[in-house]
Amino acid sequence: MNFYEQVYALVRAIPRGRVMTYGQIAGLISTGRAARAVGWAMRALPESTDVPWQRVIGRDGRITIVNAHAPKQLQVDLLRGESVVVIKKEGNFFVDLGQYQWHTE
DNA sequence: GGTTTGACCCTAA
DNA sequence: ATTAGGGCCAAAC
C-alpha cells in the first residue's frame, strides 16, 4: 500500500463532524514531517471521490486550498453540512481545532 | 537517479 | 505578535 492510499484510508476514517491537520496525518503514517506530502496526495484526488478531503485542514485550523474545481467556499459548505462551525477571517476560513480536531486511539 | 514541486510546519528575525 | 525563510517527505519529470 503506497503513501496515498494510507492517507486516503486514514482520511476516510475521520468521523463526520471532525477534522485533522496535515501534520497530524503525516505523523501517523510516516515519520513526522511529511505534511507536504499529504497535501500532495490531496491535490491528486479526482473531483468525485469518497474521501472526505474537506476534513483535512492546516495546523492552525485554516483552510489552505488552492484547487480550481474545489474552491474554499465548497469546503466550507461541506463542513457546515456536518455541523462544523467555520469562522471567516480576512477572506480565509478557520475551524476551532480545540473543539473539532480528532485524534486516533 | 538527480531535480523540481507542493491542499505544510517550524524557527528565527 | 506578525512575517520570511528554510526544511521536511513523497511523487512526477
CSV table of N, CA and C (backbone and C1' of nucleotides) in Angstrom, one decimal:
chain,number,residue,atom,x,y,z
A,1,MET,N,0.9,-1.2,0.0
A,1,MET,CA,0.0,0.0,0.0
A,1,MET,C,0.9,1.3,0.0
A,2,ASN,N,0.7,2.1,-1.0
A,2,ASN,CA,1.6,3.3,-1.1
A,2,ASN,C,1.1,4.4,-0.1
A,3,PHE,N,1.8,5.5,-0.2
A,3,PHE,CA,1.6,6.6,0.7
A,3,PHE,C,0.2,7.2,0.5
A,4,TYR,N,-0.2,7.4,-0.7
A,4,TYR,CA,-1.6,7.9,-1.0
A,4,TYR,C,-2.6,7.2,-0.3
A,5,GLU,N,-2.6,5.8,-0.6
A,5,GLU,CA,-3.7,5.0,-0.1
A,5,GLU,C,-3.8,5.0,1.4
A,6,GLN,N,-2.6,5.1,2.1
A,6,GLN,CA,-2.7,5.2,3.5
A,6,GLN,C,-3.3,6.5,4.0
A,7,VAL,N,-3.0,7.5,3.3
A,7,VAL,CA,-3.6,8.8,3.6
A,7,VAL,C,-5.1,8.8,3.4
A,8,TYR,N,-5.5,8.2,2.2
A,8,TYR,CA,-6.9,8.2,1.9
A,8,TYR,C,-7.7,7.3,2.9
A,9,ALA,N,-7.1,6.2,3.3
A,9,ALA,CA,-7.7,5.3,4.2
A,9,ALA,C,-7.9,6.0,5.6
A,10,LEU,N,-6.9,6.7,6.0
A,10,LEU,CA,-7.0,7.4,7.3
A,10,LEU,C,-8.0,8.6,7.2
A,11,VAL,N,-8.0,9.3,6.1
A,11,VAL,CA,-9.0,10.4,6.0
A,11,VAL,C,-10.4,9.9,6.0
A,12,ARG,N,-10.6,8.7,5.3
A,12,ARG,CA,-11.9,8.1,5.3
A,12,ARG,C,-12.3,7.7,6.7
A,13,ALA,N,-11.4,7.5,7.6
A,13,ALA,CA,-11.7,7.0,9.0
A,13,ALA,C,-12.1,8.2,9.9
A,14,ILE,N,-11.9,9.4,9.4
A,14,ILE,CA,-12.3,10.6,10.2
A,14,ILE,C,-13.8,10.6,10.4
A,15,PRO,N,-14.3,10.7,11.6
A,15,PRO,CA,-15.7,10.7,11.8
A,15,PRO,C,-16.4,12.0,11.2
A,16,ARG,N,-17.6,11.9,10.9
A,16,ARG,CA,-18.3,13.1,10.5
A,16,ARG,C,-18.3,14.1,11.5
A,17,GLY,N,-18.1,15.4,11.1
A,17,GLY,CA,-18.1,16.5,12.0
A,17,GLY,C,-16.8,16.7,12.7
A,18,ARG,N,-15.7,15.9,12.3
A,18,ARG,CA,-14.4,16.1,12.9
A,18,ARG,C,-13.4,16.4,11.9
A,19,VAL,N,-12.3,17.0,12.3
A,19,VAL,CA,-11.2,17.4,11.3
A,19,VAL,C,-9.8,16.9,11.8
A,20,MET,N,-8.9,16.8,10.9
A,20,MET,CA,-7.5,16.5,11.2
A,20,MET,C,-6.6,17.5,10.5
A,21,THR,N,-5.4,17.6,11.0
A,21,THR,CA,-4.4,18.5,10.3
A,21,THR,C,-3.5,17.7,9.5
A,22,TYR,N,-2.9,18.3,8.5
A,22,TYR,CA,-1.9,17.6,7.6
A,22,TYR,C,-0.8,17.0,8.4
A,23,GLY,N,-0.2,17.8,9.3
A,23,GLY,CA,0.9,17.3,10.1
A,23,GLY,C,0.6,16.1,10.9
A,24,GLN,N,-0.7,16.1,11.4
A,24,GLN,CA,-1.1,15.0,12.3
A,24,GLN,C,-1.2,13.7,11.5
A,25,ILE,N,-1.8,13.8,10.3
A,25,ILE,CA,-1.9,12.7,9.4
A,25,ILE,C,-0.5,12.2,9.1
A,26,ALA,N,0.3,13.1,8.7
A,26,ALA,CA,1.7,12.7,8.3
A,26,ALA,C,2.4,12.0,9.5
A,27,GLY,N,2.2,12.4,10.7
A,27,GLY,CA,2.8,11.8,11.8
A,27,GLY,C,2.3,10.4,12.1
A,28,LEU,N,1.1,10.1,11.8
A,28,LEU,CA,0.5,8.8,12.0
A,28,LEU,C,1.0,7.8,10.9
A,29,ILE,N,1.2,8.3,9.7
A,29,ILE,CA,1.5,7.4,8.6
A,29,ILE,C,3.0,7.3,8.5
A,30,SER,N,3.7,8.4,8.4
A,30,SER,CA,5.1,8.4,8.2
A,30,SER,C,5.8,9.1,9.3
A,31,THR,N,7.1,9.2,9.2
A,31,THR,CA,7.9,9.9,10.2
A,31,THR,C,7.7,11.4,10.2
A,32,GLY,N,6.9,11.8,11.1
A,32,GLY,CA,6.7,13.2,11.4
A,32,GLY,C,6.4,14.2,10.3
A,33,ARG,N,7.4,14.7,9.6
A,33,ARG,CA,7.1,15.9,8.8
A,33,ARG,C,6.8,15.7,7.4
A,34,ALA,N,5.9,14.8,7.1
A,34,ALA,CA,5.6,14.6,5.7
A,34,ALA,C,4.3,15.4,5.3
A,35,ALA,N,4.1,16.4,6.0
A,35,ALA,CA,2.8,17.2,5.9
A,35,ALA,C,2.6,17.6,4.4
A,36,ARG,N,3.7,18.0,3.8
A,36,ARG,CA,3.6,18.5,2.4
A,36,ARG,C,3.3,17.4,1.5
A,37,ALA,N,3.8,16.2,1.8
A,37,ALA,CA,3.4,15.0,1.0
A,37,ALA,C,1.9,14.7,1.1
A,38,VAL,N,1.4,14.9,2.3
A,38,VAL,CA,-0.1,14.7,2.5
A,38,VAL,C,-0.8,15.6,1.6
A,39,GLY,N,-0.4,16.9,1.6
A,39,GLY,CA,-1.1,17.9,0.7
A,39,GLY,C,-0.9,17.5,-0.7
A,40,TRP,N,0.2,16.9,-1.1
A,40,TRP,CA,0.4,16.5,-2.4
A,40,TRP,C,-0.5,15.4,-2.8
A,41,ALA,N,-0.8,14.5,-1.9
A,41,ALA,CA,-1.7,13.4,-2.1
A,41,ALA,C,-3.1,13.9,-2.3
A,42,MET,N,-3.5,14.9,-1.5
A,42,MET,CA,-4.8,15.5,-1.6
A,42,MET,C,-5.0,16.2,-3.0
A,43,ARG,N,-4.0,16.8,-3.5
A,43,ARG,CA,-4.1,17.5,-4.7
A,43,ARG,C,-4.4,16.6,-5.9
A,44,ALA,N,-4.0,15.3,-5.7
A,44,ALA,CA,-4.1,14.3,-6.7
A,44,ALA,C,-5.5,13.7,-6.8
A,45,LEU,N,-6.3,14.0,-5.8
A,45,LEU,CA,-7.7,13.5,-5.8
A,45,LEU,C,-8.5,13.9,-7.0
A,46,PRO,N,-9.4,13.1,-7.5
A,46,PRO,CA,-10.3,13.5,-8.6
A,46,PRO,C,-11.4,14.3,-8.0
A,47,GLU,N,-12.2,14.9,-8.9
A,47,GLU,CA,-13.3,15.7,-8.5
A,47,GLU,C,-14.3,14.9,-7.7
A,48,SER,N,-14.6,13.8,-8.2
A,48,SER,CA,-15.6,12.9,-7.5
A,48,SER,C,-14.8,11.8,-6.7
A,49,THR,N,-14.9,11.8,-5.4
A,49,THR,CA,-14.2,10.8,-4.6
A,49,THR,C,-15.0,10.6,-3.3
A,50,ASP,N,-14.8,9.4,-2.7
A,50,ASP,CA,-15.5,9.1,-1.5
A,50,ASP,C,-14.6,9.6,-0.3
A,51,VAL,N,-13.5,10.2,-0.6
A,51,VAL,CA,-12.6,10.6,0.5
A,51,VAL,C,-13.0,12.0,1.0
A,52,PRO,N,-13.4,12.1,2.3
A,52,PRO,CA,-13.8,13.4,2.8
A,52,PRO,C,-12.7,14.4,3.0
A,53,TRP,N,-12.1,14.8,1.9
A,53,TRP,CA,-11.0,15.7,1.9
A,53,TRP,C,-11.2,17.0,2.7
A,54,GLN,N,-12.5,17.4,2.8
A,54,GLN,CA,-12.8,18.7,3.4
A,54,GLN,C,-12.4,18.7,4.9
A,55,ARG,N,-12.2,17.5,5.5
A,55,ARG,CA,-11.9,17.4,6.9
A,55,ARG,C,-10.4,17.5,7.2
A,56,VAL,N,-9.7,17.7,6.2
A,56,VAL,CA,-8.2,17.9,6.4
A,56,VAL,C,-7.9,19.4,6.2
A,57,ILE,N,-7.3,20.0,7.3
A,57,ILE,CA,-7.0,21.4,7.3
A,57,ILE,C,-5.6,21.7,7.8
A,58,GLY,N,-5.2,22.9,7.8
A,58,GLY,CA,-3.9,23.3,8.3
A,58,GLY,C,-3.7,23.3,9.8
A,59,ARG,N,-2.5,23.4,10.2
A,59,ARG,CA,-2.2,23.3,11.6
A,59,ARG,C,-2.9,24.3,12.5
A,60,ASP,N,-3.3,25.5,12.0
A,60,ASP,CA,-3.9,26.5,12.8
A,60,ASP,C,-5.5,26.4,12.6
A,61,GLY,N,-5.9,25.4,12.0
A,61,GLY,CA,-7.3,25.3,11.7
A,61,GLY,C,-7.7,26.0,10.4
A,62,ARG,N,-6.7,26.5,9.7
A,62,ARG,CA,-7.0,27.3,8.5
A,62,ARG,C,-7.2,26.4,7.3
A,63,ILE,N,-8.1,26.8,6.4
A,63,ILE,CA,-8.4,26.1,5.2
A,63,ILE,C,-7.4,26.6,4.1
A,64,THR,N,-6.4,25.8,3.8
A,64,THR,CA,-5.4,26.2,2.8
A,64,THR,C,-5.7,25.3,1.6
A,65,ILE,N,-6.5,25.8,0.7
A,65,ILE,CA,-6.8,25.1,-0.5
A,65,ILE,C,-6.6,25.9,-1.8
A,66,VAL,N,-6.0,25.4,-2.8
A,66,VAL,CA,-5.7,26.1,-4.0
A,66,VAL,C,-6.1,25.2,-5.2
A,67,ASN,N,-7.3,24.9,-5.3
A,67,ASN,CA,-7.7,24.0,-6.3
A,67,ASN,C,-8.9,24.5,-7.1
A,68,ALA,N,-8.8,24.5,-8.4
A,68,ALA,CA,-9.8,25.2,-9.2
A,68,ALA,C,-11.2,24.6,-9.0
A,69,HIS,N,-11.3,23.3,-9.1
A,69,HIS,CA,-12.6,22.7,-9.1
A,69,HIS,C,-13.1,22.4,-7.6
A,70,ALA,N,-12.3,22.8,-6.7
A,70,ALA,CA,-12.7,22.7,-5.3
A,70,ALA,C,-12.4,24.0,-4.5
A,71,PRO,N,-13.1,25.0,-4.7
A,71,PRO,CA,-12.8,26.3,-4.1
A,71,PRO,C,-13.1,26.2,-2.5
A,72,LYS,N,-12.5,27.2,-1.8
A,72,LYS,CA,-12.6,27.2,-0.4
A,72,LYS,C,-14.1,27.2,0.1
A,73,GLN,N,-14.9,27.9,-0.7
A,73,GLN,CA,-16.3,28.0,-0.3
A,73,GLN,C,-17.0,26.6,-0.3
A,74,LEU,N,-16.6,25.8,-1.2
A,74,LEU,CA,-17.2,24.4,-1.3
A,74,LEU,C,-16.8,23.7,0.0
A,75,GLN,N,-15.5,23.7,0.4
A,75,GLN,CA,-15.1,23.0,1.6
A,75,GLN,C,-15.8,23.5,2.8
A,76,VAL,N,-16.0,24.8,2.8
A,76,VAL,CA,-16.8,25.4,4.0
A,76,VAL,C,-18.2,24.9,4.0
A,77,ASP,N,-18.8,24.9,2.9
A,77,ASP,CA,-20.2,24.4,2.8
A,77,ASP,C,-20.3,22.9,3.3
A,78,LEU,N,-19.3,22.1,2.8
A,78,LEU,CA,-19.4,20.7,3.2
A,78,LEU,C,-19.2,20.5,4.7
A,79,LEU,N,-18.3,21.3,5.3
A,79,LEU,CA,-18.0,21.2,6.7
A,79,LEU,C,-19.3,21.7,7.5
A,80,ARG,N,-19.8,22.8,7.0
A,80,ARG,CA,-21.0,23.3,7.7
A,80,ARG,C,-22.2,22.3,7.6
A,81,GLY,N,-22.2,21.5,6.5
A,81,GLY,CA,-23.2,20.5,6.4
A,81,GLY,C,-23.0,19.4,7.4
A,82,GLU,N,-21.8,19.3,8.0
A,82,GLU,CA,-21.6,18.3,9.1
A,82,GLU,C,-21.6,19.0,10.5
A,83,SER,N,-22.3,20.1,10.5
A,83,SER,CA,-22.4,20.8,11.8
A,83,SER,C,-21.1,21.4,12.4
A,84,VAL,N,-20.2,21.6,11.5
A,84,VAL,CA,-18.9,22.2,12.0
A,84,VAL,C,-19.0,23.7,11.8
A,85,VAL,N,-18.6,24.4,12.9
A,85,VAL,CA,-18.6,25.9,12.8
A,85,VAL,C,-17.3,26.4,12.1
A,86,VAL,N,-17.5,27.1,11.1
A,86,VAL,CA,-16.4,27.6,10.3
A,86,VAL,C,-16.4,29.2,10.4
A,87,ILE,N,-15.3,29.7,10.8
A,87,ILE,CA,-15.2,31.2,11.1
A,87,ILE,C,-14.5,31.8,9.9
A,88,LYS,N,-15.0,32.9,9.4
A,88,LYS,CA,-14.4,33.6,8.3
A,88,LYS,C,-13.6,34.8,8.9
A,89,LYS,N,-12.3,34.8,8.5
A,89,LYS,CA,-11.5,35.9,9.0
A,89,LYS,C,-10.6,36.4,7.8
A,90,GLU,N,-10.8,37.6,7.4
A,90,GLU,CA,-9.9,38.2,6.4
A,90,GLU,C,-9.8,37.4,5.1
A,91,GLY,N,-11.0,36.9,4.7
A,91,GLY,CA,-11.0,36.2,3.4
A,91,GLY,C,-10.6,34.7,3.6
A,92,ASN,N,-10.1,34.3,4.7
A,92,ASN,CA,-9.7,32.9,5.0
A,92,ASN,C,-10.7,32.3,6.0
A,93,PHE,N,-10.8,31.0,5.9
A,93,PHE,CA,-11.7,30.3,6.8
A,93,PHE,C,-11.0,29.5,7.8
A,94,PHE,N,-11.5,29.5,9.1
A,94,PHE,CA,-10.8,28.8,10.2
A,94,PHE,C,-11.8,27.9,10.9
A,95,VAL,N,-11.3,26.7,11.4
A,95,VAL,CA,-12.1,25.8,12.2
A,95,VAL,C,-11.4,25.8,13.6
A,96,ASP,N,-12.2,25.7,14.7
A,96,ASP,CA,-11.7,25.6,16.0
A,96,ASP,C,-11.2,24.2,16.3
A,97,LEU,N,-9.9,24.1,16.3
A,97,LEU,CA,-9.3,22.7,16.4
A,97,LEU,C,-9.6,22.1,17.8
A,98,GLY,N,-9.5,23.0,18.8
A,98,GLY,CA,-9.7,22.5,20.2
A,98,GLY,C,-11.1,21.8,20.3
A,99,GLN,N,-12.0,22.2,19.4
A,99,GLN,CA,-13.4,21.6,19.5
A,99,GLN,C,-13.6,20.5,18.6
A,100,TYR,N,-13.0,20.6,17.4
A,100,TYR,CA,-13.3,19.6,16.3
A,100,TYR,C,-12.2,18.7,15.9
A,101,GLN,N,-11.0,18.9,16.4
A,101,GLN,CA,-9.9,18.1,16.0
A,101,GLN,C,-10.1,16.7,16.5
A,102,TRP,N,-9.8,15.7,15.7
A,102,TRP,CA,-10.0,14.3,16.0
A,102,TRP,C,-8.6,13.6,16.2
A,103,HIS,N,-8.5,12.8,17.2
A,103,HIS,CA,-7.2,12.1,17.3
A,103,HIS,C,-7.5,10.6,17.4
A,104,THR,N,-6.7,9.8,16.7
A,104,THR,CA,-6.9,8.3,16.7
A,104,THR,C,-6.6,7.8,18.0
A,105,GLU,N,-7.0,6.6,18.3
A,105,GLU,CA,-6.8,6.0,19.6
A,105,GLU,C,-5.5,5.4,19.8
B,1,DG,P,21.1,3.9,-9.3
B,1,DG,O5',20.4,5.2,-9.4
B,1,DG,C5',19.9,6.1,-9.1
B,1,DG,C4',20.4,7.4,-9.6
B,1,DG,C3',20.3,8.5,-8.6
B,1,DG,O3',21.2,9.6,-8.9
B,1,DG,C1',18.7,8.8,-10.2
B,2,DG,P,21.7,10.4,-7.6
B,2,DG,O5',21.5,11.9,-8.1
B,2,DG,C5',22.2,12.5,-9.1
B,2,DG,C4',21.5,13.6,-9.8
B,2,DG,C3',21.2,14.8,-8.9
B,2,DG,O3',21.4,16.0,-9.6
B,2,DG,C1',19.2,14.0,-9.7
B,3,DT,P,21.1,17.5,-8.9
B,3,DT,O5',19.6,17.8,-9.4
B,3,DT,C5',19.3,17.7,-10.7
B,3,DT,C4',17.9,18.4,-11.0
B,3,DT,C3',17.6,19.6,-10.0
B,3,DT,O3',16.9,20.6,-10.8
B,3,DT,C1',15.9,17.9,-9.9
B,4,DT,P,16.4,21.9,-10.2
B,4,DT,O5',14.8,21.7,-10.1
B,4,DT,C5',14.1,21.3,-11.3
B,4,DT,C4',12.7,21.1,-11.0
B,4,DT,C3',12.0,22.2,-10.1
B,4,DT,O3',10.8,22.6,-10.7
B,4,DT,C1',11.6,20.1,-9.1
B,5,DT,P,10.0,23.9,-10.2
B,5,DT,O5',8.8,23.2,-9.3
B,5,DT,C5',8.0,22.2,-10.0
B,5,DT,C4',7.0,21.6,-9.0
B,5,DT,C3',6.4,22.6,-8.1
B,5,DT,O3',5.0,22.4,-8.0
B,5,DT,C1',7.3,20.8,-6.9
B,6,DG,P,3.9,23.6,-8.3
B,6,DG,O5',3.1,23.8,-7.0
B,6,DG,C5',3.6,23.7,-5.7
B,6,DG,C4',2.8,22.6,-5.0
B,6,DG,C3',2.2,23.0,-3.7
B,6,DG,O3',0.9,22.5,-3.5
B,6,DG,C1',3.8,21.4,-3.3
B,7,DA,P,-0.3,23.6,-3.8
B,7,DA,O5',-1.0,23.9,-2.5
B,7,DA,C5',-2.2,23.1,-2.3
B,7,DA,C4',-2.7,23.2,-0.9
B,7,DA,C3',-1.9,22.3,0.0
B,7,DA,O3',-1.9,22.8,1.4
B,7,DA,C1',-4.1,21.5,-0.1
B,8,DC,P,-0.5,23.6,1.8
B,8,DC,O5',0.2,22.5,2.7
B,8,DC,C5',-0.5,21.8,3.7
B,8,DC,C4',0.5,21.3,4.8
B,8,DC,C3',0.5,22.1,6.1
B,8,DC,O3',0.6,21.2,7.2
B,8,DC,C1',2.6,22.1,5.2
B,9,DC,P,0.4,21.8,8.6
B,9,DC,O5',1.9,22.0,9.1
B,9,DC,C5',2.8,20.9,9.2
B,9,DC,C4',4.1,21.3,9.9
B,9,DC,C3',3.9,22.2,11.1
B,9,DC,O3',4.8,21.8,12.1
B,9,DC,C1',5.3,23.2,9.5
B,10,DC,P,4.7,22.3,13.6
B,10,DC,O5',6.2,22.9,13.8
B,10,DC,C5',7.3,22.1,13.4
B,10,DC,C4',8.5,23.0,13.3
B,10,DC,C3',8.8,23.9,14.5
B,10,DC,O3',10.1,23.7,15.0
B,10,DC,C1',8.8,25.1,12.4
B,11,DT,P,10.5,24.5,16.3
B,11,DT,O5',11.5,25.6,15.7
B,11,DT,C5',12.3,25.3,14.7
B,11,DT,C4',13.1,26.5,14.2
B,11,DT,C3',13.5,27.5,15.3
B,11,DT,O3',14.8,27.9,15.1
B,11,DT,C1',12.3,28.6,13.6
B,12,DA,P,15.5,28.8,16.2
B,12,DA,O5',15.7,30.2,15.4
B,12,DA,C5',16.3,30.1,14.1
B,12,DA,C4',16.1,31.5,13.4
B,12,DA,C3',16.6,32.7,14.3
B,12,DA,O3',17.2,33.6,13.5
B,12,DA,C1',14.3,32.9,13.7
B,13,DA,P,18.2,34.8,14.1
B,13,DA,O5',17.7,36.1,13.5
B,13,DA,C5',17.4,36.2,12.1
B,13,DA,C4',16.3,37.3,11.9
B,13,DA,C3',16.6,38.6,12.7
B,13,DA,O3',16.5,39.7,11.8
B,13,DA,C1',14.4,37.9,13.0
C,1,DA,P,0.5,35.9,20.3
C,1,DA,O5',1.0,37.4,19.9
C,1,DA,C5',0.2,38.6,19.9
C,1,DA,C4',0.6,39.4,18.7
C,1,DA,C3',0.4,38.6,17.4
C,1,DA,O3',-0.3,39.3,16.4
C,1,DA,C1',2.6,39.3,17.6
C,2,DT,P,-1.0,38.7,15.3
C,2,DT,O5',-0.1,39.1,14.0
C,2,DT,C5',0.5,40.4,13.9
C,2,DT,C4',1.6,40.4,12.9
C,2,DT,C3',1.4,39.5,11.7
C,2,DT,O3',1.7,40.2,10.5
C,2,DT,C1',3.5,39.0,12.6
C,3,DT,P,1.5,39.6,9.0
C,3,DT,O5',3.0,39.3,8.5
C,3,DT,C5',3.9,40.4,8.5
C,3,DT,C4',5.3,39.9,8.1
C,3,DT,C3',5.3,39.1,6.8
C,3,DT,O3',6.4,39.6,6.0
C,3,DT,C1',6.4,37.9,8.6
C,4,DA,P,6.6,39.2,4.5
C,4,DA,O5',8.1,38.7,4.4
C,4,DA,C5',8.7,38.3,5.7
C,4,DA,C4',10.1,37.8,5.4
C,4,DA,C3',10.4,37.0,4.1
C,4,DA,O3',11.8,37.0,3.9
C,4,DA,C1',10.3,35.5,5.9
C,5,DG,P,12.5,36.5,2.5
C,5,DG,O5',13.1,35.1,3.0
C,5,DG,C5',14.1,35.1,4.0
C,5,DG,C4',14.3,33.7,4.6
C,5,DG,C3',14.6,32.6,3.5
C,5,DG,O3',15.8,31.9,3.8
C,5,DG,C1',12.9,31.8,5.0
C,6,DG,P,16.6,31.1,2.7
C,6,DG,O5',16.6,29.6,3.3
C,6,DG,C5',17.0,29.5,4.7
C,6,DG,C4',16.4,28.3,5.3
C,6,DG,C3',16.6,27.0,4.5
C,6,DG,O3',17.2,26.0,5.3
C,6,DG,C1',14.3,27.2,5.1
C,7,DG,P,17.8,24.7,4.7
C,7,DG,O5',16.8,23.6,5.2
C,7,DG,C5',16.5,23.6,6.6
C,7,DG,C4',15.4,22.5,6.9
C,7,DG,C3',15.6,21.3,6.1
C,7,DG,O3',15.4,20.1,7.0
C,7,DG,C1',13.5,22.1,5.7
C,8,DC,P,16.1,18.7,6.5
C,8,DC,O5',14.8,17.7,6.5
C,8,DC,C5',13.9,17.8,7.6
C,8,DC,C4',12.5,17.4,7.2
C,8,DC,C3',12.4,16.3,6.2
C,8,DC,O3',12.1,15.1,7.0
C,8,DC,C1',10.9,18.1,5.6
C,9,DC,P,12.6,13.7,6.3
C,9,DC,O5',11.3,13.3,5.4
C,9,DC,C5',10.0,13.2,6.0
C,9,DC,C4',9.0,13.0,4.9
C,9,DC,C3',9.4,11.9,3.9
C,9,DC,O3',8.3,10.9,3.9
C,9,DC,C1',8.8,13.9,2.8
C,10,DA,P,8.7,9.5,3.1
C,10,DA,O5',7.8,9.7,1.8
C,10,DA,C5',6.4,10.1,2.0
C,10,DA,C4',5.8,10.5,0.6
C,10,DA,C3',6.1,9.4,-0.5
C,10,DA,O3',4.9,9.3,-1.2
C,10,DA,C1',6.8,11.6,-1.1
C,11,DA,P,4.9,8.3,-2.5
C,11,DA,O5',5.0,9.3,-3.7
C,11,DA,C5',4.4,9.0,-4.9
C,11,DA,C4',4.0,10.3,-5.6
C,11,DA,C3',4.2,10.0,-7.1
C,11,DA,O3',3.2,10.7,-7.9
C,11,DA,C1',5.6,11.7,-6.4
C,12,DA,P,2.9,10.1,-9.3
C,12,DA,O5',3.4,11.3,-10.3
C,12,DA,C5',3.1,12.6,-9.9
C,12,DA,C4',4.0,13.6,-10.7
C,12,DA,C3',4.2,13.1,-12.1
C,12,DA,O3',4.2,14.3,-13.0
C,12,DA,C1',6.3,13.4,-11.0
C,13,DC,P,4.1,14.1,-14.6
C,13,DC,O5',5.4,14.8,-15.1
C,13,DC,C5',6.5,14.9,-14.2
C,13,DC,C4',7.5,15.9,-14.7
C,13,DC,C3',8.0,15.6,-16.2
C,13,DC,O3',8.4,16.8,-16.7
C,13,DC,C1',9.7,15.0,-14.6
